[in-house]
Amino acid sequence: MVTKQDKDLSRADSLAREIFSDVANKWALLIIETLGERTLRFSELRNEVAGISHKMLTQNLRMLERNGLVEREVHPTVPPRVEYTLTEPGQGLRATVDGMCGWTQRFIEDIEAARHRFDG
C-alpha cells in the first residue's frame, strides 16, 4: 500500500522520488515522445531515437515497463516480434513530455543566447 511518505518528493527515500528519478532522464523522455500513440518494435524505436545505444534502449524500456509506463508484447514468431506501446499512465506522462518539448522549442533561442553570454 502506498503511504503518504511514499508520495512525498521531498523525502530521499520516497517512492515518488524514485519514480521521478527513473523517468526524468533524456532517454526515457525521448522514448515516451517517440512512442506517442503508436506501437513500435525495438528496432524501429532504436532507429527513431537518434544516438541511443542498444544497451540504453534496453535499460530504459525495462525501467519504463517496470514502472507501468510501457507495455511490452511478445508475438510468438520466429524470430520473436516484440512491440512496445505506452500504457495509460505512460500517455499521461507523455502530455507532460509534450509540454516540455513545446517549452524547449519556444525558448531555445533565449537559452542559446544565455549560454553564449555565460560562456563568453
Short mmCIF file of N, CA and C in Angstrom, two decimals:
data_model
loop_
_atom_site.label_atom_id
_atom_site.label_comp_id
_atom_site.label_asym_id
_atom_site.label_seq_id
_atom_site.Cartn_x
_atom_site.Cartn_y
_atom_site.Cartn_z
N MET A 1 0.84 -1.18 0.00
CA MET A 1 0.00 0.00 0.00
C MET A 1 0.89 1.25 0.00
N VAL A 2 0.54 2.21 -0.84
CA VAL A 2 1.29 3.45 -0.95
C VAL A 2 0.90 4.36 0.21
N THR A 3 1.91 4.85 0.92
CA THR A 3 1.67 5.72 2.07
C THR A 3 1.89 7.19 1.69
N LYS A 4 1.54 8.06 2.60
CA LYS A 4 1.77 9.50 2.40
C LYS A 4 3.26 9.76 2.22
N GLN A 5 4.10 9.04 2.97
CA GLN A 5 5.56 9.21 2.86
C GLN A 5 6.06 8.78 1.48
N ASP A 6 5.43 7.73 0.91
CA ASP A 6 5.82 7.27 -0.43
C ASP A 6 5.58 8.35 -1.49
N LYS A 7 4.58 9.19 -1.26
CA LYS A 7 4.21 10.22 -2.23
C LYS A 7 4.99 11.52 -2.07
N ASP A 8 5.78 11.63 -1.03
CA ASP A 8 6.47 12.87 -0.67
C ASP A 8 7.79 13.01 -1.44
N LEU A 9 7.81 13.88 -2.47
CA LEU A 9 9.02 14.09 -3.27
C LEU A 9 10.18 14.69 -2.48
N SER A 10 9.88 15.33 -1.34
CA SER A 10 10.96 15.94 -0.56
C SER A 10 11.74 14.90 0.24
N ARG A 11 11.20 13.70 0.40
CA ARG A 11 11.88 12.64 1.13
C ARG A 11 12.80 11.86 0.20
N ALA A 12 14.06 11.70 0.61
CA ALA A 12 15.04 10.99 -0.22
C ALA A 12 14.65 9.52 -0.40
N ASP A 13 13.91 8.96 0.54
CA ASP A 13 13.56 7.54 0.48
C ASP A 13 12.14 7.29 -0.05
N SER A 14 11.52 8.29 -0.66
CA SER A 14 10.13 8.12 -1.10
C SER A 14 10.05 7.41 -2.45
N LEU A 15 8.97 6.70 -2.63
CA LEU A 15 8.70 6.03 -3.90
C LEU A 15 8.53 7.07 -5.01
N ALA A 16 7.89 8.19 -4.68
CA ALA A 16 7.69 9.24 -5.68
C ALA A 16 9.02 9.74 -6.23
N ARG A 17 9.99 9.94 -5.35
CA ARG A 17 11.30 10.43 -5.81
C ARG A 17 11.99 9.36 -6.66
N GLU A 18 11.85 8.10 -6.29
CA GLU A 18 12.45 7.02 -7.08
C GLU A 18 11.85 7.00 -8.49
N ILE A 19 10.52 7.12 -8.57
CA ILE A 19 9.86 7.13 -9.88
C ILE A 19 10.30 8.35 -10.68
N PHE A 20 10.32 9.51 -10.02
CA PHE A 20 10.75 10.74 -10.68
C PHE A 20 12.16 10.59 -11.23
N SER A 21 13.04 10.03 -10.44
CA SER A 21 14.42 9.82 -10.87
C SER A 21 14.49 8.87 -12.06
N ASP A 22 13.67 7.83 -12.04
CA ASP A 22 13.65 6.89 -13.15
C ASP A 22 13.27 7.56 -14.47
N VAL A 23 12.19 8.32 -14.47
CA VAL A 23 11.65 8.83 -15.73
C VAL A 23 12.25 10.16 -16.16
N ALA A 24 12.95 10.85 -15.26
CA ALA A 24 13.50 12.18 -15.59
C ALA A 24 14.89 12.06 -16.20
N ASN A 25 15.00 11.29 -17.25
CA ASN A 25 16.27 11.23 -17.99
C ASN A 25 15.97 11.39 -19.47
N LYS A 26 16.95 11.85 -20.20
CA LYS A 26 16.71 12.19 -21.61
C LYS A 26 16.22 11.01 -22.43
N TRP A 27 16.76 9.82 -22.17
CA TRP A 27 16.36 8.68 -22.99
C TRP A 27 14.92 8.28 -22.72
N ALA A 28 14.53 8.24 -21.46
CA ALA A 28 13.15 7.88 -21.13
C ALA A 28 12.18 8.87 -21.76
N LEU A 29 12.49 10.16 -21.65
CA LEU A 29 11.61 11.18 -22.21
C LEU A 29 11.54 11.07 -23.72
N LEU A 30 12.66 10.81 -24.38
CA LEU A 30 12.65 10.66 -25.84
C LEU A 30 11.91 9.41 -26.28
N ILE A 31 12.03 8.32 -25.53
CA ILE A 31 11.30 7.10 -25.85
C ILE A 31 9.80 7.34 -25.72
N ILE A 32 9.39 7.99 -24.65
CA ILE A 32 7.97 8.28 -24.44
C ILE A 32 7.44 9.16 -25.57
N GLU A 33 8.19 10.18 -25.93
CA GLU A 33 7.77 11.08 -27.01
C GLU A 33 7.70 10.32 -28.34
N THR A 34 8.67 9.45 -28.59
CA THR A 34 8.70 8.71 -29.85
C THR A 34 7.56 7.71 -29.95
N LEU A 35 7.25 7.03 -28.86
CA LEU A 35 6.15 6.07 -28.90
C LEU A 35 4.82 6.78 -29.16
N GLY A 36 4.63 7.93 -28.51
CA GLY A 36 3.41 8.68 -28.74
C GLY A 36 2.18 7.80 -28.64
N GLU A 37 1.40 7.78 -29.68
CA GLU A 37 0.18 6.97 -29.70
C GLU A 37 0.32 5.74 -30.59
N ARG A 38 1.55 5.34 -30.85
CA ARG A 38 1.75 4.20 -31.73
C ARG A 38 2.52 3.09 -31.05
N THR A 39 2.47 1.95 -31.67
CA THR A 39 3.20 0.78 -31.21
C THR A 39 4.41 0.61 -32.12
N LEU A 40 5.58 0.42 -31.51
CA LEU A 40 6.79 0.26 -32.30
C LEU A 40 7.59 -0.95 -31.85
N ARG A 41 8.30 -1.54 -32.77
CA ARG A 41 9.22 -2.61 -32.46
C ARG A 41 10.52 -1.99 -31.94
N PHE A 42 11.32 -2.82 -31.28
CA PHE A 42 12.59 -2.36 -30.71
C PHE A 42 13.44 -1.67 -31.77
N SER A 43 13.60 -2.32 -32.92
CA SER A 43 14.46 -1.76 -33.97
C SER A 43 13.91 -0.44 -34.50
N GLU A 44 12.60 -0.30 -34.57
CA GLU A 44 12.00 0.96 -35.02
C GLU A 44 12.28 2.08 -34.00
N LEU A 45 12.15 1.75 -32.72
CA LEU A 45 12.45 2.73 -31.68
C LEU A 45 13.91 3.16 -31.74
N ARG A 46 14.78 2.19 -31.89
CA ARG A 46 16.21 2.49 -31.94
C ARG A 46 16.55 3.38 -33.12
N ASN A 47 15.89 3.16 -34.25
CA ASN A 47 16.13 3.98 -35.43
C ASN A 47 15.59 5.40 -35.25
N GLU A 48 14.52 5.55 -34.50
CA GLU A 48 13.89 6.87 -34.36
C GLU A 48 14.47 7.71 -33.22
N VAL A 49 15.07 7.06 -32.22
CA VAL A 49 15.69 7.80 -31.12
C VAL A 49 17.18 7.91 -31.43
N ALA A 50 17.51 8.95 -32.16
CA ALA A 50 18.89 9.13 -32.65
C ALA A 50 19.89 9.14 -31.49
N GLY A 51 20.96 8.36 -31.65
CA GLY A 51 22.06 8.37 -30.69
C GLY A 51 21.94 7.40 -29.54
N ILE A 52 20.81 6.72 -29.40
CA ILE A 52 20.65 5.78 -28.28
C ILE A 52 21.30 4.44 -28.64
N SER A 53 22.02 3.88 -27.68
CA SER A 53 22.64 2.58 -27.91
C SER A 53 21.63 1.47 -27.62
N HIS A 54 21.95 0.29 -28.09
CA HIS A 54 21.11 -0.89 -27.84
C HIS A 54 20.94 -1.08 -26.33
N LYS A 55 22.04 -0.97 -25.60
CA LYS A 55 22.03 -1.16 -24.15
C LYS A 55 21.15 -0.13 -23.44
N MET A 56 21.29 1.14 -23.82
CA MET A 56 20.49 2.21 -23.18
C MET A 56 19.01 2.05 -23.48
N LEU A 57 18.69 1.68 -24.72
CA LEU A 57 17.30 1.48 -25.09
C LEU A 57 16.71 0.32 -24.29
N THR A 58 17.46 -0.76 -24.19
CA THR A 58 17.00 -1.93 -23.42
C THR A 58 16.78 -1.55 -21.96
N GLN A 59 17.74 -0.89 -21.34
CA GLN A 59 17.62 -0.50 -19.93
C GLN A 59 16.43 0.41 -19.69
N ASN A 60 16.25 1.39 -20.57
CA ASN A 60 15.16 2.34 -20.38
C ASN A 60 13.80 1.70 -20.64
N LEU A 61 13.70 0.83 -21.63
CA LEU A 61 12.43 0.14 -21.87
C LEU A 61 12.06 -0.75 -20.68
N ARG A 62 13.04 -1.43 -20.11
CA ARG A 62 12.78 -2.27 -18.93
C ARG A 62 12.31 -1.42 -17.76
N MET A 63 12.96 -0.27 -17.54
CA MET A 63 12.57 0.62 -16.45
C MET A 63 11.16 1.16 -16.68
N LEU A 64 10.87 1.56 -17.91
CA LEU A 64 9.54 2.09 -18.21
C LEU A 64 8.47 1.00 -18.06
N GLU A 65 8.81 -0.21 -18.44
CA GLU A 65 7.87 -1.33 -18.26
C GLU A 65 7.68 -1.62 -16.77
N ARG A 66 8.75 -1.62 -16.01
CA ARG A 66 8.67 -1.87 -14.56
C ARG A 66 7.78 -0.85 -13.87
N ASN A 67 7.84 0.40 -14.33
CA ASN A 67 7.03 1.46 -13.75
C ASN A 67 5.63 1.54 -14.35
N GLY A 68 5.30 0.61 -15.24
CA GLY A 68 3.95 0.57 -15.79
C GLY A 68 3.65 1.64 -16.83
N LEU A 69 4.69 2.18 -17.45
CA LEU A 69 4.51 3.24 -18.43
C LEU A 69 4.52 2.72 -19.87
N VAL A 70 5.15 1.57 -20.05
CA VAL A 70 5.25 0.93 -21.36
C VAL A 70 4.80 -0.52 -21.22
N GLU A 71 4.08 -0.96 -22.22
CA GLU A 71 3.68 -2.37 -22.27
C GLU A 71 4.49 -3.05 -23.37
N ARG A 72 5.02 -4.21 -23.03
CA ARG A 72 5.83 -4.99 -23.96
C ARG A 72 5.03 -6.21 -24.36
N GLU A 73 4.86 -6.39 -25.67
CA GLU A 73 4.12 -7.55 -26.15
C GLU A 73 5.02 -8.39 -27.05
N VAL A 74 5.14 -9.66 -26.71
CA VAL A 74 5.96 -10.59 -27.49
C VAL A 74 5.03 -11.46 -28.32
N HIS A 75 5.25 -11.43 -29.62
CA HIS A 75 4.46 -12.26 -30.54
C HIS A 75 5.23 -13.55 -30.81
N PRO A 76 4.55 -14.69 -30.73
CA PRO A 76 5.23 -15.99 -30.88
C PRO A 76 5.56 -16.32 -32.34
N THR A 77 6.53 -15.63 -32.87
CA THR A 77 7.00 -15.89 -34.22
C THR A 77 8.48 -16.25 -34.14
N VAL A 78 9.04 -16.68 -35.25
CA VAL A 78 10.47 -16.97 -35.30
C VAL A 78 11.10 -16.03 -36.32
N PRO A 79 11.97 -15.12 -35.90
CA PRO A 79 12.29 -14.80 -34.51
C PRO A 79 11.12 -14.08 -33.84
N PRO A 80 11.11 -14.04 -32.49
CA PRO A 80 10.01 -13.37 -31.79
C PRO A 80 9.93 -11.90 -32.17
N ARG A 81 8.70 -11.43 -32.35
CA ARG A 81 8.48 -10.00 -32.63
C ARG A 81 8.03 -9.34 -31.34
N VAL A 82 8.76 -8.32 -30.91
CA VAL A 82 8.46 -7.62 -29.65
C VAL A 82 8.05 -6.20 -29.99
N GLU A 83 6.92 -5.79 -29.42
CA GLU A 83 6.41 -4.44 -29.67
C GLU A 83 6.18 -3.71 -28.35
N TYR A 84 6.32 -2.39 -28.41
CA TYR A 84 6.18 -1.54 -27.23
C TYR A 84 5.12 -0.48 -27.48
N THR A 85 4.29 -0.27 -26.45
CA THR A 85 3.20 0.70 -26.51
C THR A 85 3.12 1.41 -25.17
N LEU A 86 2.77 2.69 -25.19
CA LEU A 86 2.55 3.40 -23.93
C LEU A 86 1.26 2.94 -23.28
N THR A 87 1.29 2.78 -21.98
CA THR A 87 0.09 2.46 -21.21
C THR A 87 -0.65 3.77 -20.91
N GLU A 88 -1.77 3.67 -20.20
CA GLU A 88 -2.50 4.89 -19.82
C GLU A 88 -1.64 5.82 -18.97
N PRO A 89 -0.94 5.31 -17.93
CA PRO A 89 -0.04 6.21 -17.20
C PRO A 89 1.07 6.77 -18.08
N GLY A 90 1.56 5.97 -19.03
CA GLY A 90 2.58 6.45 -19.96
C GLY A 90 2.05 7.57 -20.84
N GLN A 91 0.79 7.45 -21.28
CA GLN A 91 0.16 8.51 -22.06
C GLN A 91 0.01 9.77 -21.22
N GLY A 92 -0.30 9.59 -19.92
CA GLY A 92 -0.39 10.74 -19.03
C GLY A 92 0.93 11.46 -18.90
N LEU A 93 2.01 10.71 -18.79
CA LEU A 93 3.35 11.32 -18.73
C LEU A 93 3.69 11.96 -20.05
N ARG A 94 3.24 11.38 -21.13
CA ARG A 94 3.51 11.93 -22.46
C ARG A 94 2.97 13.35 -22.59
N ALA A 95 1.85 13.64 -21.98
CA ALA A 95 1.30 15.00 -22.03
C ALA A 95 2.30 15.98 -21.42
N THR A 96 2.93 15.58 -20.33
CA THR A 96 3.95 16.42 -19.70
C THR A 96 5.18 16.55 -20.60
N VAL A 97 5.60 15.44 -21.19
CA VAL A 97 6.76 15.45 -22.09
C VAL A 97 6.48 16.35 -23.30
N ASP A 98 5.26 16.28 -23.83
CA ASP A 98 4.89 17.15 -24.95
C ASP A 98 5.03 18.62 -24.55
N GLY A 99 4.61 18.93 -23.32
CA GLY A 99 4.74 20.30 -22.82
C GLY A 99 6.19 20.72 -22.73
N MET A 100 7.05 19.80 -22.28
CA MET A 100 8.48 20.11 -22.18
C MET A 100 9.09 20.32 -23.57
N CYS A 101 8.66 19.52 -24.54
CA CYS A 101 9.16 19.69 -25.90
C CYS A 101 8.72 21.05 -26.45
N GLY A 102 7.48 21.42 -26.19
CA GLY A 102 6.99 22.73 -26.62
C GLY A 102 7.75 23.86 -25.96
N TRP A 103 8.02 23.72 -24.66
CA TRP A 103 8.80 24.71 -23.92
C TRP A 103 10.19 24.86 -24.54
N THR A 104 10.82 23.74 -24.86
CA THR A 104 12.16 23.76 -25.45
C THR A 104 12.14 24.53 -26.77
N GLN A 105 11.16 24.21 -27.62
CA GLN A 105 11.06 24.89 -28.90
C GLN A 105 10.80 26.39 -28.73
N ARG A 106 9.96 26.73 -27.77
CA ARG A 106 9.61 28.14 -27.55
C ARG A 106 10.80 28.96 -27.05
N PHE A 107 11.61 28.37 -26.17
CA PHE A 107 12.67 29.14 -25.51
C PHE A 107 14.09 28.79 -25.94
N ILE A 108 14.24 28.00 -26.97
CA ILE A 108 15.58 27.54 -27.36
C ILE A 108 16.50 28.71 -27.72
N GLU A 109 15.98 29.71 -28.38
CA GLU A 109 16.82 30.84 -28.76
C GLU A 109 17.24 31.64 -27.52
N ASP A 110 16.33 31.81 -26.55
CA ASP A 110 16.68 32.51 -25.30
C ASP A 110 17.76 31.74 -24.54
N ILE A 111 17.62 30.43 -24.50
CA ILE A 111 18.58 29.60 -23.78
C ILE A 111 19.93 29.64 -24.48
N GLU A 112 19.91 29.58 -25.81
CA GLU A 112 21.16 29.65 -26.56
C GLU A 112 21.86 30.99 -26.31
N ALA A 113 21.10 32.08 -26.28
CA ALA A 113 21.69 33.40 -26.02
C ALA A 113 22.28 33.47 -24.61
N ALA A 114 21.57 32.92 -23.63
CA ALA A 114 22.06 32.91 -22.26
C ALA A 114 23.35 32.10 -22.15
N ARG A 115 23.41 30.97 -22.80
CA ARG A 115 24.62 30.16 -22.80
C ARG A 115 25.79 30.90 -23.43
N HIS A 116 25.49 31.59 -24.51
CA HIS A 116 26.56 32.36 -25.18
C HIS A 116 27.09 33.45 -24.26
N ARG A 117 26.19 34.15 -23.57
CA ARG A 117 26.63 35.20 -22.64
C ARG A 117 27.43 34.59 -21.50
N PHE A 118 26.97 33.46 -20.97
CA PHE A 118 27.63 32.81 -19.83
C PHE A 118 29.02 32.30 -20.20
N ASP A 119 29.09 31.64 -21.36
CA ASP A 119 30.35 31.03 -21.80
C ASP A 119 31.35 32.07 -22.33
N GLY A 120 30.82 33.26 -22.63
CA GLY A 120 31.70 34.34 -23.09
C GLY A 120 31.98 34.20 -24.50
#
